[in-house]
Short mmCIF file of C-alpha atoms in Angstrom, two decimals:
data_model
loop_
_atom_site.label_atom_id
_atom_site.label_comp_id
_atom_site.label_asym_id
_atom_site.label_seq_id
_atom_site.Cartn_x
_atom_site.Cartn_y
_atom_site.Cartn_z
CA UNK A 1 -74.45 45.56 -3.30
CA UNK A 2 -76.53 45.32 0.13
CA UNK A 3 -75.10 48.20 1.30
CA UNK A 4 -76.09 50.95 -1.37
CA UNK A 5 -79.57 49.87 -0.60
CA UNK A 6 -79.32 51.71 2.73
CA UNK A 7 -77.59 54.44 4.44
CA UNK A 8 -78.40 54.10 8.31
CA UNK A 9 -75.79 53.41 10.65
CA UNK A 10 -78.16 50.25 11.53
CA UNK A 11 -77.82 48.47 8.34
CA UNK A 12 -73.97 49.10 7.84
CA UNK A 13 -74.04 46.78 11.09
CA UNK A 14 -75.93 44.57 9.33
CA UNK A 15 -73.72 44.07 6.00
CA UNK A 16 -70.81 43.86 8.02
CA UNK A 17 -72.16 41.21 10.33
CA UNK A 18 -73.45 39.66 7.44
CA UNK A 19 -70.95 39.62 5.45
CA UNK A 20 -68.93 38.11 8.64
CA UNK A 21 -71.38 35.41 9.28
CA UNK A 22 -70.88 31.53 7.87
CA UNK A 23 -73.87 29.68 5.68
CA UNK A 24 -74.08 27.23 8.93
CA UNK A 25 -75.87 23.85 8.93
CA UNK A 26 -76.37 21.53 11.20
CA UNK A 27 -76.81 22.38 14.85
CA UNK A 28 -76.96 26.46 14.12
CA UNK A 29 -78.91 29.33 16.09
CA UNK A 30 -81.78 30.14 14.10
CA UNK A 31 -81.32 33.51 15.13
CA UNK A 32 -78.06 34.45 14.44
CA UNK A 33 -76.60 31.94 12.12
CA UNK A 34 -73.79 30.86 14.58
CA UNK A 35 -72.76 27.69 15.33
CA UNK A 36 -74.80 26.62 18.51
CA UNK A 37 -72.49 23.49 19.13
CA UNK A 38 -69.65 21.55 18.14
CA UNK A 39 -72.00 19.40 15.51
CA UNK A 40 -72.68 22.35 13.18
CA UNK A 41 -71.18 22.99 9.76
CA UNK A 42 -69.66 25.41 7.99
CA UNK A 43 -70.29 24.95 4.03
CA UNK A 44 -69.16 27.91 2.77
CA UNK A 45 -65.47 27.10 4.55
CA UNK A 46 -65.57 23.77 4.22
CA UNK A 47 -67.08 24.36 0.34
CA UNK A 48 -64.02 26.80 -0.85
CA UNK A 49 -61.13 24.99 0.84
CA UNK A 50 -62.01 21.58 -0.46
CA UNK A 51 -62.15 23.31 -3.88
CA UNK A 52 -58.57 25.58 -3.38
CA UNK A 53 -57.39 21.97 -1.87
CA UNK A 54 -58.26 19.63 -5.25
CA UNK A 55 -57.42 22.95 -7.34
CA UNK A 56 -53.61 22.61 -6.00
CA UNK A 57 -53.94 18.72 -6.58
CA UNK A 58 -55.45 18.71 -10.21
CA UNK A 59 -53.16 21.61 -11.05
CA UNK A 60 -49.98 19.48 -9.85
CA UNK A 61 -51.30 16.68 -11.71
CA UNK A 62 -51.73 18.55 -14.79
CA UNK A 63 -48.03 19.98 -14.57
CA UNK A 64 -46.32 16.00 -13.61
CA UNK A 65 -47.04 14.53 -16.75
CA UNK A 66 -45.94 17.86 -18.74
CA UNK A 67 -42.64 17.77 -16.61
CA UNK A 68 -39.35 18.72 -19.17
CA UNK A 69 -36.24 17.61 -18.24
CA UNK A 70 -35.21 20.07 -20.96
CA UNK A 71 -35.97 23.47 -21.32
CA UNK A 72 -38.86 24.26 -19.15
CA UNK A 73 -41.78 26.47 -20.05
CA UNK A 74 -42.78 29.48 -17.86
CA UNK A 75 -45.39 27.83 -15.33
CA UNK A 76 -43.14 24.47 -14.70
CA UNK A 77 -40.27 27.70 -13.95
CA UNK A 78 -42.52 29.15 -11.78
CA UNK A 79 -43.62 25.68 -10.12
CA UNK A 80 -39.72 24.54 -10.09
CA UNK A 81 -38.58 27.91 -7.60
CA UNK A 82 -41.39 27.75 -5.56
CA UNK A 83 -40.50 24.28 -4.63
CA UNK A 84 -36.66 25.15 -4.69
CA UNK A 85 -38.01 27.88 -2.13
CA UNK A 86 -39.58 25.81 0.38
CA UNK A 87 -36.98 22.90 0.26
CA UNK A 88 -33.94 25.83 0.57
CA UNK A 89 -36.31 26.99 4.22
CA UNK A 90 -36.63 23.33 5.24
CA UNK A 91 -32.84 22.51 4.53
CA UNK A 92 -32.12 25.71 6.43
CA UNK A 93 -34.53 25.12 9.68
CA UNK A 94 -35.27 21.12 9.78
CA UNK A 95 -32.51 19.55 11.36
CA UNK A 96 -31.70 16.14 9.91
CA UNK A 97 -33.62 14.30 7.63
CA UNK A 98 -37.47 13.48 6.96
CA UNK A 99 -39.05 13.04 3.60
CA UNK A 100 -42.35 13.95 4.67
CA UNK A 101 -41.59 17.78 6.15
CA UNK A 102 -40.77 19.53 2.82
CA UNK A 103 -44.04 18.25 0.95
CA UNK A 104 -46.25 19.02 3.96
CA UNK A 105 -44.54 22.30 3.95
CA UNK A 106 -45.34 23.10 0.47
CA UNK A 107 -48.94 21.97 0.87
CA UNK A 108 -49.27 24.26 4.09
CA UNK A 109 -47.75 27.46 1.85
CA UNK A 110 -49.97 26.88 -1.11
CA UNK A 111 -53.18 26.15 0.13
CA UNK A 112 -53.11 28.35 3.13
CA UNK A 113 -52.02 31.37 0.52
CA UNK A 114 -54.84 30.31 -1.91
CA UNK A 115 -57.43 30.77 0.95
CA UNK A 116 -56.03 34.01 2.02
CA UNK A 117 -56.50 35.12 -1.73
CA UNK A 118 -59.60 35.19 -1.54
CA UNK A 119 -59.52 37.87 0.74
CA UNK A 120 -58.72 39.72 -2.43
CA UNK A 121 -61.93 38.66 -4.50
CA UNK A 122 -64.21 41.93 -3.78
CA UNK A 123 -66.23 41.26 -1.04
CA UNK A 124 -69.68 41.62 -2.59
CA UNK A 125 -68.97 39.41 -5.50
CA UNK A 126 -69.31 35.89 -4.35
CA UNK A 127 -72.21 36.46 -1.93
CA UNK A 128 -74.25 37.95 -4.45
CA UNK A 129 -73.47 35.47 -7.19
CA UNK A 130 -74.74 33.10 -4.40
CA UNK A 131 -77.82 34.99 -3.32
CA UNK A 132 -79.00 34.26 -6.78
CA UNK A 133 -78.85 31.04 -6.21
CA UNK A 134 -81.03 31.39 -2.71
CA UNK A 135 -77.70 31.00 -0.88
CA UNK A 136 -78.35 33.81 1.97
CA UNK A 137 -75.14 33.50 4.10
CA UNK A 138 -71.84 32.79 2.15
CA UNK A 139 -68.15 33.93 3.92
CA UNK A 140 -65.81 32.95 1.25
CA UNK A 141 -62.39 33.45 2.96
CA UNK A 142 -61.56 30.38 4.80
CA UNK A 143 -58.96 31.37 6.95
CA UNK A 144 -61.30 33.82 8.73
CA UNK A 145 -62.98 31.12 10.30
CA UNK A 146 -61.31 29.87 13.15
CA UNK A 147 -62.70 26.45 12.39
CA UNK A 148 -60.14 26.27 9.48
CA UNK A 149 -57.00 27.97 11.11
CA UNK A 150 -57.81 25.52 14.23
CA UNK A 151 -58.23 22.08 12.05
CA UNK A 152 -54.58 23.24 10.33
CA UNK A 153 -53.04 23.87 13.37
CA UNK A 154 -54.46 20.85 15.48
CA UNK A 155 -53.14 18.62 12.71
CA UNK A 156 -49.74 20.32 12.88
CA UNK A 157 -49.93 19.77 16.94
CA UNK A 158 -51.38 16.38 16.77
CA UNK A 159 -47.92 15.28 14.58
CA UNK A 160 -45.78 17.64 16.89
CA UNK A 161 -46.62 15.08 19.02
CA UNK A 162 -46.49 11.95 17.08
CA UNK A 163 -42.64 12.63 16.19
CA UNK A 164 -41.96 13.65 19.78
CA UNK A 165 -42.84 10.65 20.54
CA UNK A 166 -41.20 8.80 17.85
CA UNK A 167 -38.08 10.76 18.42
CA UNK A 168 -37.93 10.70 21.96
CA UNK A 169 -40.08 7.69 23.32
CA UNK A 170 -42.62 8.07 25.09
CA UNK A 171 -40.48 8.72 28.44
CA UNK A 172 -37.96 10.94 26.51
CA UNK A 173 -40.97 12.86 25.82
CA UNK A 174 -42.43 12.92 29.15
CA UNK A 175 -39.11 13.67 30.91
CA UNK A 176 -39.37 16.82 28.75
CA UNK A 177 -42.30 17.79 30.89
CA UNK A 178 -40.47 17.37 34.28
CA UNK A 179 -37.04 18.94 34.47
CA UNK A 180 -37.29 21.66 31.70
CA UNK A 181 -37.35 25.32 32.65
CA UNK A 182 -36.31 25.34 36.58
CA UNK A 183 -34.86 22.03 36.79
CA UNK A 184 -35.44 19.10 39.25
CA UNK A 185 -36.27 21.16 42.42
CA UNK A 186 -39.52 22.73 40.89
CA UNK A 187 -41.16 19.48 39.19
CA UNK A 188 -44.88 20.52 39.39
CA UNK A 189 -44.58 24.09 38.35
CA UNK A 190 -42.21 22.47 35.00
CA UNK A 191 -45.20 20.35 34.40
CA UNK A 192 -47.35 23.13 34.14
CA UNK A 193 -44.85 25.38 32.39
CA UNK A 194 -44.38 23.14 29.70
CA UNK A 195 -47.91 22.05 29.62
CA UNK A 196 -48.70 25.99 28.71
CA UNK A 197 -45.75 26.05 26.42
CA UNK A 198 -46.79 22.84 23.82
CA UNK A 199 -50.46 24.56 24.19
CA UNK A 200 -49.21 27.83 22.73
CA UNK A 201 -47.73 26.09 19.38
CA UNK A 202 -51.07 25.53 17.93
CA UNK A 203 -52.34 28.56 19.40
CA UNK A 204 -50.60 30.95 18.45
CA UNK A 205 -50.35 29.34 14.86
CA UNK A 206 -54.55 29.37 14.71
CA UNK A 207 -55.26 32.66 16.18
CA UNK A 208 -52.09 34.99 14.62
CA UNK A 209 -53.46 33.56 10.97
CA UNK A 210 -57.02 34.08 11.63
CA UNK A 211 -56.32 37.38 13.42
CA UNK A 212 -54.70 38.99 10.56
CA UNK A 213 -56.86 37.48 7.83
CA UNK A 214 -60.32 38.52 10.01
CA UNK A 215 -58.81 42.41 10.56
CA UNK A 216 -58.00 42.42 6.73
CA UNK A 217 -61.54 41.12 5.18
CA UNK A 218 -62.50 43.82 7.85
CA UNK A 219 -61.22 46.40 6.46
CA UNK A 220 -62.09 45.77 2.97
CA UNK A 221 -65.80 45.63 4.29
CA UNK A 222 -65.34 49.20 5.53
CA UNK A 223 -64.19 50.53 2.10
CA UNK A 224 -66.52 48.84 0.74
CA UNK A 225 -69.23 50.78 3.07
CA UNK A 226 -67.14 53.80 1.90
CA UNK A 227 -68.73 54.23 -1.29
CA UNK A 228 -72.01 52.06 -0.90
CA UNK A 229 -73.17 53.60 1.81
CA UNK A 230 -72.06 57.91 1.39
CA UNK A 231 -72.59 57.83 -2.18
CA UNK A 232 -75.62 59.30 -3.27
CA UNK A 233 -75.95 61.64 -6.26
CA UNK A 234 -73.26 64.32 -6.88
CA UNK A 235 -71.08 62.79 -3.82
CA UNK A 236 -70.32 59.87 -5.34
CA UNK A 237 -68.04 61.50 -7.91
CA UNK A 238 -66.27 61.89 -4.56
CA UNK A 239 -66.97 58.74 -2.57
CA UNK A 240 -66.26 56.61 -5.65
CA UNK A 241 -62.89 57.75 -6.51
CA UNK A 242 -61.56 57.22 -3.01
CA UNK A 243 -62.75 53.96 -2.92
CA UNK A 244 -60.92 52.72 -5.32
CA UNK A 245 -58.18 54.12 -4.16
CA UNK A 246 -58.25 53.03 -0.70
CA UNK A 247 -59.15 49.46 -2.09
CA UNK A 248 -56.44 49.60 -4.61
CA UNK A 249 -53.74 50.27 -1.61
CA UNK A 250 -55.46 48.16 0.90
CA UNK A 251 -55.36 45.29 -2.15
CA UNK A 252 -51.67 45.99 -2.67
CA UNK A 253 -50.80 45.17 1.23
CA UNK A 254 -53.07 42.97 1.66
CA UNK A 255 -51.50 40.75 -0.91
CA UNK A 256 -47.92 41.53 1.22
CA UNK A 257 -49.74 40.02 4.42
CA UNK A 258 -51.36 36.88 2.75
CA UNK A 259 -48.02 35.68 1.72
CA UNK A 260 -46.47 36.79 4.78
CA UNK A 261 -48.87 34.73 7.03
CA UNK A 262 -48.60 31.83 4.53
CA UNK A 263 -45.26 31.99 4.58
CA UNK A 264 -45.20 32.47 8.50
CA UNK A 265 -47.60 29.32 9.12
CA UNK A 266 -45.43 27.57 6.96
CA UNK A 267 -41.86 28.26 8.62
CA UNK A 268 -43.28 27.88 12.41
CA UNK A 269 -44.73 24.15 11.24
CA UNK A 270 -41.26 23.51 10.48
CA UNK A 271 -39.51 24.83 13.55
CA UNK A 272 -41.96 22.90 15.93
CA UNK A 273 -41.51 19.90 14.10
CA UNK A 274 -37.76 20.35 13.79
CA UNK A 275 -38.19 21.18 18.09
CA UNK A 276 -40.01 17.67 18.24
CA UNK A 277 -36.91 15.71 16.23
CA UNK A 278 -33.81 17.27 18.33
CA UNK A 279 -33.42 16.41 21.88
CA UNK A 280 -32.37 19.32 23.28
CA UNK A 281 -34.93 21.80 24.20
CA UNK B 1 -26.89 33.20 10.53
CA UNK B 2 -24.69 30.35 9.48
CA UNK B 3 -23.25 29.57 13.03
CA UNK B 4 -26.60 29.55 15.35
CA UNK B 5 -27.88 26.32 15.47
CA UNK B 6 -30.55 25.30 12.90
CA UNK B 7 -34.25 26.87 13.44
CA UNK B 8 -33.28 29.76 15.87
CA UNK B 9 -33.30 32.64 13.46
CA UNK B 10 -36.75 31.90 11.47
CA UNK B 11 -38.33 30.57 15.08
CA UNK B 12 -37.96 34.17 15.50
CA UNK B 13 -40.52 34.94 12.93
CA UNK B 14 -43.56 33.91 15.76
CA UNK B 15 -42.06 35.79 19.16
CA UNK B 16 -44.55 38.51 18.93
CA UNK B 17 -47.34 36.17 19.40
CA UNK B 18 -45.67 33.94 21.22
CA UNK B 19 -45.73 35.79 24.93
CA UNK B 20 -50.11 36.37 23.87
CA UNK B 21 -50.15 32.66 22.77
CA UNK B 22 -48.73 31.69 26.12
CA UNK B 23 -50.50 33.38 28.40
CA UNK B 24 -53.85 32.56 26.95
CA UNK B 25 -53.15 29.15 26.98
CA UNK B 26 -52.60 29.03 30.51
CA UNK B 27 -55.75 30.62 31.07
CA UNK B 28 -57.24 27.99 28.87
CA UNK B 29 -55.77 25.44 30.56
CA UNK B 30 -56.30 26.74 34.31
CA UNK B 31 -60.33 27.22 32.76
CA UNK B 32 -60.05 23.70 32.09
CA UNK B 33 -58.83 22.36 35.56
CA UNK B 34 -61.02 24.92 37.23
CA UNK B 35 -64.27 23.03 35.62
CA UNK B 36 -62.79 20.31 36.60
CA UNK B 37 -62.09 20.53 39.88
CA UNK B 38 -65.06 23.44 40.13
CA UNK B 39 -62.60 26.20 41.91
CA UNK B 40 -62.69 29.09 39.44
CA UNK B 41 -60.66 31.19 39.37
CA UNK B 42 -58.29 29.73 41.51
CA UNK B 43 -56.33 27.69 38.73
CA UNK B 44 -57.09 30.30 35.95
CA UNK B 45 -55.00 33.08 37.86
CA UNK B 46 -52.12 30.69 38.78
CA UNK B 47 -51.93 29.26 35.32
CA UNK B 48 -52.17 32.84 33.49
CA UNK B 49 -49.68 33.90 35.87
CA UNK B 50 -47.71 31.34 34.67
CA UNK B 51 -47.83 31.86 31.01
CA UNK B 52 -47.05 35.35 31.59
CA UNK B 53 -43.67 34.50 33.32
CA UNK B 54 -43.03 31.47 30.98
CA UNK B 55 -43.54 33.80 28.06
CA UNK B 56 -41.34 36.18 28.56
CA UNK B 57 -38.76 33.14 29.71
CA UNK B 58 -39.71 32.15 26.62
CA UNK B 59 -39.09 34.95 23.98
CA UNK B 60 -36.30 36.53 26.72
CA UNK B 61 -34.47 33.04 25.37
CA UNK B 62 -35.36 32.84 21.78
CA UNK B 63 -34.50 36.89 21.47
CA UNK B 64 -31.00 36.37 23.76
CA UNK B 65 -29.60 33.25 22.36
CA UNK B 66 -27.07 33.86 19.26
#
């Protein structure tokens, strides 16, 4: 670990910010490894959600052709209620009918839990596996780049959109603009109103998951300083111990808010796009 | 539960960010028409002012409505 290395308050900066810093190519600062533009990669984020992404695809693969209409065995169980789960929420919040919301749904839940969960990998792991390889920078939770949380939310916004349109026309959609909160007498300020109010969707959706996920990987990075950075000699028969501990507890909430944001990204894509199919505001 | 109209109760679920949400996006949006028209922070004000009052229209009608 970096940080039993060193015990200054300097250097516990450092891990931190390096642990919180992306393996950028492209158009980066050469300096501090940050994006310097909007041409600039992120392989580390773009690297583990590509591979959660075709994990969730091979695995559903993988369980289709084993499909039993009999007797199913315990992972097809598992698969079966998490899909009867999601379809029960859409049934319950989509109004009317579209065969495309429950799947997308699902997709959101899974993959957007399976890059939380890596929250939960210990934070040193990964980046030292990588510095092995000469890999200097690695951030391996996705979500705690707001490039991801953005690109899922964008896409959710961009087909908000789409089916308001679809649904509505294109005049239904822009009348929506004009008369909604303070009716007909106040047209400008209702432009701007709802202008503000389609704007907050995505986000709110982007920053409330990348908010939680950032303060959490946060945290863990400060228990982790916990014992790398106090522990030296005799005290770490004290430092240790609490670690663990603290890590252990932090592990067990943590795993409560990864499903809850998953769950929470998942739910508000289906409100919004249930908004965008009803005509009523 | 079974009587509201579909959506209401989980659209609940995002009212705590959604008064936040709303006023930052009318900042972001009066930054935007203040480049624009190059009168910062003329729009920025108006528009966060905005987002503050729509927001709590906003979750004053989600939170209300039963």
């Amino acid at each position: 670990m970096s940080a039993k290395e060193s015990s200054s308050g300097s250097s516990t900066v450092e891990y931190i910010q390096h642990h919180l810093t992306n393996l950028c190519a492209g158009d980066c600062d050469p300096v501090t490894h940050k994006a310097a533009s909007f041409w600039a990669w992120h392989l580390d984020t773009l690297f583990f959600s590509f591979v959660l992404g075709a994990l969730i695809v091979a695995v559903s693969w993988r369980l289709s052709r084993r499909l039993t209409a009999g007797v199913p065995g315990g992972f097809q169980n598992f698969a079966e209620s998490l899909v009867e789960f999601v379809s029960t929420q859409v049934k319950d919040t989509f109004p009317g009918y579209n065969p495309l919301i429950a799947p997308m749904a699902l997709t959101i839940f899974l993959w957007v839990w399976l890059m939380n969960f890596m929250d939960l990998i210990p934070v040193d792991l990964l980046p030292v596996i990588a510095s092995f390889f000469g890999i200097q920078y690695l951030k391996v939770v996705p979500t705690t780049d707001l490039s991801t949380t953005f690109a899922l939310s964008l896409t959710v916004f961009a087909l908000i959109i789409y089916y308001n349109i679809k649904v509505k026309g294109v005049l239904g959609y822009l009348k929506m603009f004009l008369f909604h909160p303070f009716g007909k007498y106040l047209v400008p300020v209702n432009i701007v109103m709802t202008l503000i109010e389609e704007l907050a969707k995505p986000l709110s959706l982007a920053l409330r998951l990348f908010g939680n996920l950032f303060a959490g990987e946060l945290v863990f990075l400060l228990i982790a300083l916990i014992g790398g950075t106090m522990a030296v000699g005799l005290a770490a028969l004290f430092w240790l111990p609490l670690q663990v501990l603290l890590d252990l507890g932090w592990l067990i909430f943590h795993l409560l808010i990864i499903t809850l944001q998953a769950f929470i990204f998942m739910v508000l894509t289906i409100v919004y796009l249930g908004m965008a199919h009803t005509t009523e505001h | 539960m079974k009587n509201r109209p579909a959506g209401s109760g989980l659209a609940l679920v995002g009212v705590g960010s959604m008064l936040t949400s709303m006023i930052a996006a009318g900042f972001l949006l009066g930054y935007g028409l203040d480049s624009w028209l190059d009168s910062r922070p003329a729009f920025m004000v108006l528009f966060g002012g905005l987002g503050l009052v729509g927001g709590f229209l906003k979750v004053y009608k989600l939170l209300s409505r039963d």
